[in-house]
């Protein structure tokens, strides 16, 4: 099923110059980038984005981390995109992330794991809406689609 998901290069990924290589992986897979912008996340938005983690030990450090510098936000569309993007990112703890995944290739610790991806269709919808206005989501056909998918 064709799905939309929300993905983010976190502040450490931006600072470490990994934006291009991370975006490249999604493009290489044939995923369609349907929205993209850089922003410094305001505290209130960070709190809403990570509200499920409120009260946990890592919540405050997580808010500081995610608001510590600009991030690159994306909406990505493709076959099974929500799970597929998470698989490409690897496990939350980079020590458990398989080599070949983004976290497994570029990061070492959970608190600096360089990327975010929505974990369910509810989260994907919620997070896309949280970070993008309707007019920022592009609806377009890409010329490789006839070769990426069966008719
Ligand atoms: P996810 O990003 O793989 O969905 P979540 O459990 O939703 O993982 O946690 C959100 C983010 O919070 C993680 O990506 C990571 O940056 C941070 N985080 C989660 N657990 C810990 C922890 O135990 N220590 C430090 N940071 C954590
Ligand atoms: Mg999560």
PDB file of C-alpha atoms and ligand atoms in Angstrom:
ATOM      1  CA  UNK A   1       0.000   0.000   0.000  1.00  0.00           C
ATOM      2  CA  UNK A   2       1.305   3.464  -0.865  1.00  0.00           C
ATOM      3  CA  UNK A   3       1.771   5.434   2.353  1.00  0.00           C
ATOM      4  CA  UNK A   4       3.063   8.806   3.500  1.00  0.00           C
ATOM      5  CA  UNK A   5       5.392   9.093   6.465  1.00  0.00           C
ATOM      6  CA  UNK A   6       7.221  11.807   8.372  1.00  0.00           C
ATOM      7  CA  UNK A   7      11.007  11.724   8.688  1.00  0.00           C
ATOM      8  CA  UNK A   8      13.537  14.075  10.193  1.00  0.00           C
ATOM      9  CA  UNK A   9      17.296  14.530  10.214  1.00  0.00           C
ATOM     10  CA  UNK A  10      17.895  15.584  13.822  1.00  0.00           C
ATOM     11  CA  UNK A  11      20.261  18.429  14.853  1.00  0.00           C
ATOM     12  CA  UNK A  12      23.292  16.118  15.152  1.00  0.00           C
ATOM     13  CA  UNK A  13      22.706  14.792  11.627  1.00  0.00           C
ATOM     14  CA  UNK A  14      22.560  18.334  10.273  1.00  0.00           C
ATOM     15  CA  UNK A  15      25.658  19.440  12.207  1.00  0.00           C
ATOM     16  CA  UNK A  16      27.593  16.376  11.061  1.00  0.00           C
ATOM     17  CA  UNK A  17      26.859  17.100   7.421  1.00  0.00           C
ATOM     18  CA  UNK A  18      24.787  13.971   6.835  1.00  0.00           C
ATOM     19  CA  UNK A  19      21.667  15.565   5.311  1.00  0.00           C
ATOM     20  CA  UNK A  20      22.656  14.849   1.722  1.00  0.00           C
ATOM     21  CA  UNK A  21      23.586  11.227   2.320  1.00  0.00           C
ATOM     22  CA  UNK A  22      20.438  10.526   4.321  1.00  0.00           C
ATOM     23  CA  UNK A  23      18.137  12.099   1.725  1.00  0.00           C
ATOM     24  CA  UNK A  24      20.054  10.212  -0.971  1.00  0.00           C
ATOM     25  CA  UNK A  25      19.136   6.883   0.600  1.00  0.00           C
ATOM     26  CA  UNK A  26      15.420   7.618   0.358  1.00  0.00           C
ATOM     27  CA  UNK A  27      15.769   8.847  -3.221  1.00  0.00           C
ATOM     28  CA  UNK A  28      17.865   5.799  -4.143  1.00  0.00           C
ATOM     29  CA  UNK A  29      15.113   3.516  -2.839  1.00  0.00           C
ATOM     30  CA  UNK A  30      12.672   5.253  -5.165  1.00  0.00           C
ATOM     31  CA  UNK A  31      10.720   6.983  -2.434  1.00  0.00           C
ATOM     32  CA  UNK A  32       9.082  10.251  -3.381  1.00  0.00           C
ATOM     33  CA  UNK A  33       9.934  13.265  -1.261  1.00  0.00           C
ATOM     34  CA  UNK A  34       6.667  15.178  -1.077  1.00  0.00           C
ATOM     35  CA  UNK A  35       7.715  17.837   1.449  1.00  0.00           C
ATOM     36  CA  UNK A  36      10.981  19.122   2.866  1.00  0.00           C
ATOM     37  CA  UNK A  37      12.036  22.025   5.058  1.00  0.00           C
ATOM     38  CA  UNK A  38      14.642  23.040   7.575  1.00  0.00           C
ATOM     39  CA  UNK A  39      13.615  24.563  10.881  1.00  0.00           C
ATOM     40  CA  UNK A  40      14.735  25.074  14.439  1.00  0.00           C
ATOM     41  CA  UNK A  41      11.937  23.333  16.329  1.00  0.00           C
ATOM     42  CA  UNK A  42      10.273  25.576  18.928  1.00  0.00           C
ATOM     43  CA  UNK A  43      10.014  24.019  22.407  1.00  0.00           C
ATOM     44  CA  UNK A  44       6.189  23.817  22.213  1.00  0.00           C
ATOM     45  CA  UNK A  45       6.323  21.890  18.936  1.00  0.00           C
ATOM     46  CA  UNK A  46       8.969  19.530  20.348  1.00  0.00           C
ATOM     47  CA  UNK A  47       6.695  18.864  23.331  1.00  0.00           C
ATOM     48  CA  UNK A  48       3.759  18.032  21.080  1.00  0.00           C
ATOM     49  CA  UNK A  49       5.884  15.873  18.785  1.00  0.00           C
ATOM     50  CA  UNK A  50       7.266  13.823  21.677  1.00  0.00           C
ATOM     51  CA  UNK A  51       4.205  13.973  23.978  1.00  0.00           C
ATOM     52  CA  UNK A  52       4.098  10.145  24.264  1.00  0.00           C
ATOM     53  CA  UNK A  53       7.443  10.307  26.107  1.00  0.00           C
ATOM     54  CA  UNK A  54       6.427  12.948  28.661  1.00  0.00           C
ATOM     55  CA  UNK A  55       7.501  11.904  32.167  1.00  0.00           C
ATOM     56  CA  UNK A  56      10.190   9.462  31.002  1.00  0.00           C
ATOM     57  CA  UNK A  57      13.761   9.920  32.191  1.00  0.00           C
ATOM     58  CA  UNK A  58      15.033  10.871  28.745  1.00  0.00           C
ATOM     59  CA  UNK A  59      12.190  13.339  28.006  1.00  0.00           C
ATOM     60  CA  UNK A  60      13.896  16.593  29.077  1.00  0.00           C
ATOM     61  CA  UNK A  61      17.267  15.706  27.488  1.00  0.00           C
ATOM     62  CA  UNK A  62      15.322  14.693  24.359  1.00  0.00           C
ATOM     63  CA  UNK A  63      13.625  18.108  24.195  1.00  0.00           C
ATOM     64  CA  UNK A  64      16.999  19.868  24.598  1.00  0.00           C
ATOM     65  CA  UNK A  65      18.522  17.649  21.915  1.00  0.00           C
ATOM     66  CA  UNK A  66      15.788  18.107  19.342  1.00  0.00           C
ATOM     67  CA  UNK A  67      15.638  21.895  19.836  1.00  0.00           C
ATOM     68  CA  UNK A  68      19.438  22.338  19.926  1.00  0.00           C
ATOM     69  CA  UNK A  69      19.810  23.295  16.264  1.00  0.00           C
ATOM     70  CA  UNK A  70      18.128  23.130  12.891  1.00  0.00           C
ATOM     71  CA  UNK A  71      16.564  19.883  11.699  1.00  0.00           C
ATOM     72  CA  UNK A  72      15.544  18.763   8.222  1.00  0.00           C
ATOM     73  CA  UNK A  73      11.891  17.695   8.054  1.00  0.00           C
ATOM     74  CA  UNK A  74      10.522  15.514   5.282  1.00  0.00           C
ATOM     75  CA  UNK A  75       7.336  13.835   4.204  1.00  0.00           C
ATOM     76  CA  UNK A  76       8.095  10.712   2.188  1.00  0.00           C
ATOM     77  CA  UNK A  77       5.743   8.651   0.064  1.00  0.00           C
ATOM     78  CA  UNK A  78       6.086   5.104  -1.209  1.00  0.00           C
ATOM     79  CA  UNK A  79       5.152   1.457  -0.859  1.00  0.00           C
ATOM     80  CA  UNK A  80       4.800   0.561   2.830  1.00  0.00           C
ATOM     81  CA  UNK A  81       6.694   3.804   3.538  1.00  0.00           C
ATOM     82  CA  UNK A  82       6.041   3.981   7.297  1.00  0.00           C
ATOM     83  CA  UNK A  83       7.654   0.644   8.163  1.00  0.00           C
ATOM     84  CA  UNK A  84      10.162   0.784   5.303  1.00  0.00           C
ATOM     85  CA  UNK A  85      11.598   4.132   6.410  1.00  0.00           C
ATOM     86  CA  UNK A  86      11.868   2.876  10.011  1.00  0.00           C
ATOM     87  CA  UNK A  87      13.680  -0.232   8.753  1.00  0.00           C
ATOM     88  CA  UNK A  88      16.089   1.947   6.760  1.00  0.00           C
ATOM     89  CA  UNK A  89      16.773   3.977   9.929  1.00  0.00           C
ATOM     90  CA  UNK A  90      17.501   0.943  12.127  1.00  0.00           C
ATOM     91  CA  UNK A  91      16.840   0.328  15.814  1.00  0.00           C
ATOM     92  CA  UNK A  92      16.457   3.280  18.219  1.00  0.00           C
ATOM     93  CA  UNK A  93      19.692   2.328  20.002  1.00  0.00           C
ATOM     94  CA  UNK A  94      22.408   2.562  17.325  1.00  0.00           C
ATOM     95  CA  UNK A  95      24.254  -0.263  19.097  1.00  0.00           C
ATOM     96  CA  UNK A  96      21.373  -2.542  18.060  1.00  0.00           C
ATOM     97  CA  UNK A  97      21.027  -1.001  14.595  1.00  0.00           C
ATOM     98  CA  UNK A  98      22.237  -3.224  11.781  1.00  0.00           C
ATOM     99  CA  UNK A  99      25.092  -1.963   9.586  1.00  0.00           C
ATOM    100  CA  UNK A 100      23.499  -0.716   6.389  1.00  0.00           C
ATOM    101  CA  UNK A 101      20.852   1.204   8.290  1.00  0.00           C
ATOM    102  CA  UNK A 102      21.192   4.961   8.795  1.00  0.00           C
ATOM    103  CA  UNK A 103      21.648   4.703  12.555  1.00  0.00           C
ATOM    104  CA  UNK A 104      23.821   1.599  12.200  1.00  0.00           C
ATOM    105  CA  UNK A 105      26.118   3.380   9.766  1.00  0.00           C
ATOM    106  CA  UNK A 106      26.279   6.893  11.184  1.00  0.00           C
ATOM    107  CA  UNK A 107      25.625   6.906  14.937  1.00  0.00           C
ATOM    108  CA  UNK A 108      26.633   5.321  18.235  1.00  0.00           C
ATOM    109  CA  UNK A 109      24.272   6.260  21.084  1.00  0.00           C
ATOM    110  CA  UNK A 110      20.471   6.455  21.534  1.00  0.00           C
ATOM    111  CA  UNK A 111      20.588  10.086  22.640  1.00  0.00           C
ATOM    112  CA  UNK A 112      22.281  11.105  19.350  1.00  0.00           C
ATOM    113  CA  UNK A 113      20.689   8.766  16.848  1.00  0.00           C
ATOM    114  CA  UNK A 114      20.456  11.354  14.023  1.00  0.00           C
ATOM    115  CA  UNK A 115      17.051  10.516  12.508  1.00  0.00           C
ATOM    116  CA  UNK A 116      13.361  10.263  13.343  1.00  0.00           C
ATOM    117  CA  UNK A 117      10.672   8.322  11.490  1.00  0.00           C
ATOM    118  CA  UNK A 118       6.964   7.889  12.272  1.00  0.00           C
ATOM    119  CA  UNK A 119       6.191   4.550  13.924  1.00  0.00           C
ATOM    120  CA  UNK A 120       2.576   3.959  12.805  1.00  0.00           C
ATOM    121  CA  UNK A 121      -0.011   5.269  10.399  1.00  0.00           C
ATOM    122  CA  UNK A 122      -1.568   7.341  13.218  1.00  0.00           C
ATOM    123  CA  UNK A 123       1.826   8.882  14.090  1.00  0.00           C
ATOM    124  CA  UNK A 124       2.575   9.520  10.422  1.00  0.00           C
ATOM    125  CA  UNK A 125      -0.670  11.420   9.930  1.00  0.00           C
ATOM    126  CA  UNK A 126      -0.257  13.309  13.187  1.00  0.00           C
ATOM    127  CA  UNK A 127       3.389  14.241  12.582  1.00  0.00           C
ATOM    128  CA  UNK A 128       2.939  15.296   8.948  1.00  0.00           C
ATOM    129  CA  UNK A 129       0.133  17.607  10.102  1.00  0.00           C
ATOM    130  CA  UNK A 130       2.224  18.881  13.005  1.00  0.00           C
ATOM    131  CA  UNK A 131       5.168  19.892  10.799  1.00  0.00           C
ATOM    132  CA  UNK A 132       3.614  20.774   7.441  1.00  0.00           C
ATOM    133  CA  UNK A 133       0.746  22.824   6.122  1.00  0.00           C
ATOM    134  CA  UNK A 134      -1.406  21.241   3.420  1.00  0.00           C
ATOM    135  CA  UNK A 135       0.088  23.535   0.767  1.00  0.00           C
ATOM    136  CA  UNK A 136       3.596  22.313   1.652  1.00  0.00           C
ATOM    137  CA  UNK A 137       2.737  18.718   0.713  1.00  0.00           C
ATOM    138  CA  UNK A 138       3.414  18.216  -2.983  1.00  0.00           C
ATOM    139  CA  UNK A 139       1.268  15.983  -5.127  1.00  0.00           C
ATOM    140  CA  UNK A 140       3.151  15.091  -8.293  1.00  0.00           C
ATOM    141  CA  UNK A 141       4.092  12.239 -10.577  1.00  0.00           C
ATOM    142  CA  UNK A 142       7.715  11.190 -10.904  1.00  0.00           C
ATOM    143  CA  UNK A 143       8.968   9.809 -14.198  1.00  0.00           C
ATOM    144  CA  UNK A 144      10.454   6.673 -12.601  1.00  0.00           C
ATOM    145  CA  UNK A 145       7.121   5.456 -11.233  1.00  0.00           C
ATOM    146  CA  UNK A 146       6.346   3.310 -14.271  1.00  0.00           C
ATOM    147  CA  UNK A 147       9.576   1.396 -13.596  1.00  0.00           C
ATOM    148  CA  UNK A 148       9.334   1.264  -9.806  1.00  0.00           C
ATOM    149  CA  UNK A 149       5.893  -0.318  -9.663  1.00  0.00           C
ATOM    150  CA  UNK A 150       4.003  -3.036 -11.494  1.00  0.00           C
ATOM    151  CA  UNK A 151       1.046  -1.803 -13.471  1.00  0.00           C
TER     152      UNK A 151
HETATM  153  P1  LIG B   1      12.346   6.125  17.898  1.00  0.00           P
HETATM  154  O1  LIG B   1      12.975   7.465  17.595  1.00  0.00           O
HETATM  155  O2  LIG B   1      13.142   4.998  17.330  1.00  0.00           O
HETATM  156  O3  LIG B   1      10.881   6.059  17.538  1.00  0.00           O
HETATM  157  P2  LIG B   1      11.474   6.387  20.673  1.00  0.00           P
HETATM  158  O4  LIG B   1      11.428   5.289  21.681  1.00  0.00           O
HETATM  159  O5  LIG B   1      10.191   6.917  20.145  1.00  0.00           O
HETATM  160  O6  LIG B   1      12.440   5.915  19.487  1.00  0.00           O
HETATM  161  O7  LIG B   1      12.285   7.579  21.345  1.00  0.00           O
HETATM  162  C1  LIG B   1      12.332   8.845  20.747  1.00  0.00           C
HETATM  163  C2  LIG B   1      13.733   9.375  20.803  1.00  0.00           C
HETATM  164  O8  LIG B   1      14.072   9.637  22.156  1.00  0.00           O
HETATM  165  C3  LIG B   1      14.817   8.424  20.314  1.00  0.00           C
HETATM  166  O9  LIG B   1      14.987   8.431  18.905  1.00  0.00           O
HETATM  167  C4  LIG B   1      16.030   8.971  21.021  1.00  0.00           C
HETATM  168  O10 LIG B   1      16.534  10.148  20.368  1.00  0.00           O
HETATM  169  C5  LIG B   1      15.452   9.389  22.354  1.00  0.00           C
HETATM  170  N1  LIG B   1      15.581   8.328  23.362  1.00  0.00           N
HETATM  171  C6  LIG B   1      14.780   7.252  23.525  1.00  0.00           C
HETATM  172  N2  LIG B   1      15.202   6.474  24.543  1.00  0.00           N
HETATM  173  C7  LIG B   1      16.286   7.097  25.046  1.00  0.00           C
HETATM  174  C8  LIG B   1      17.190   6.779  26.109  1.00  0.00           C
HETATM  175  O11 LIG B   1      17.064   5.765  26.809  1.00  0.00           O
HETATM  176  N3  LIG B   1      18.221   7.656  26.314  1.00  0.00           N
HETATM  177  C9  LIG B   1      18.386   8.789  25.569  1.00  0.00           C
HETATM  178  N4  LIG B   1      17.573   9.114  24.571  1.00  0.00           N
HETATM  179  C10 LIG B   1      16.526   8.282  24.303  1.00  0.00           C
HETATM  180 MG1  LIG B   2       9.245   7.066  18.311  1.00  0.00          MG
END
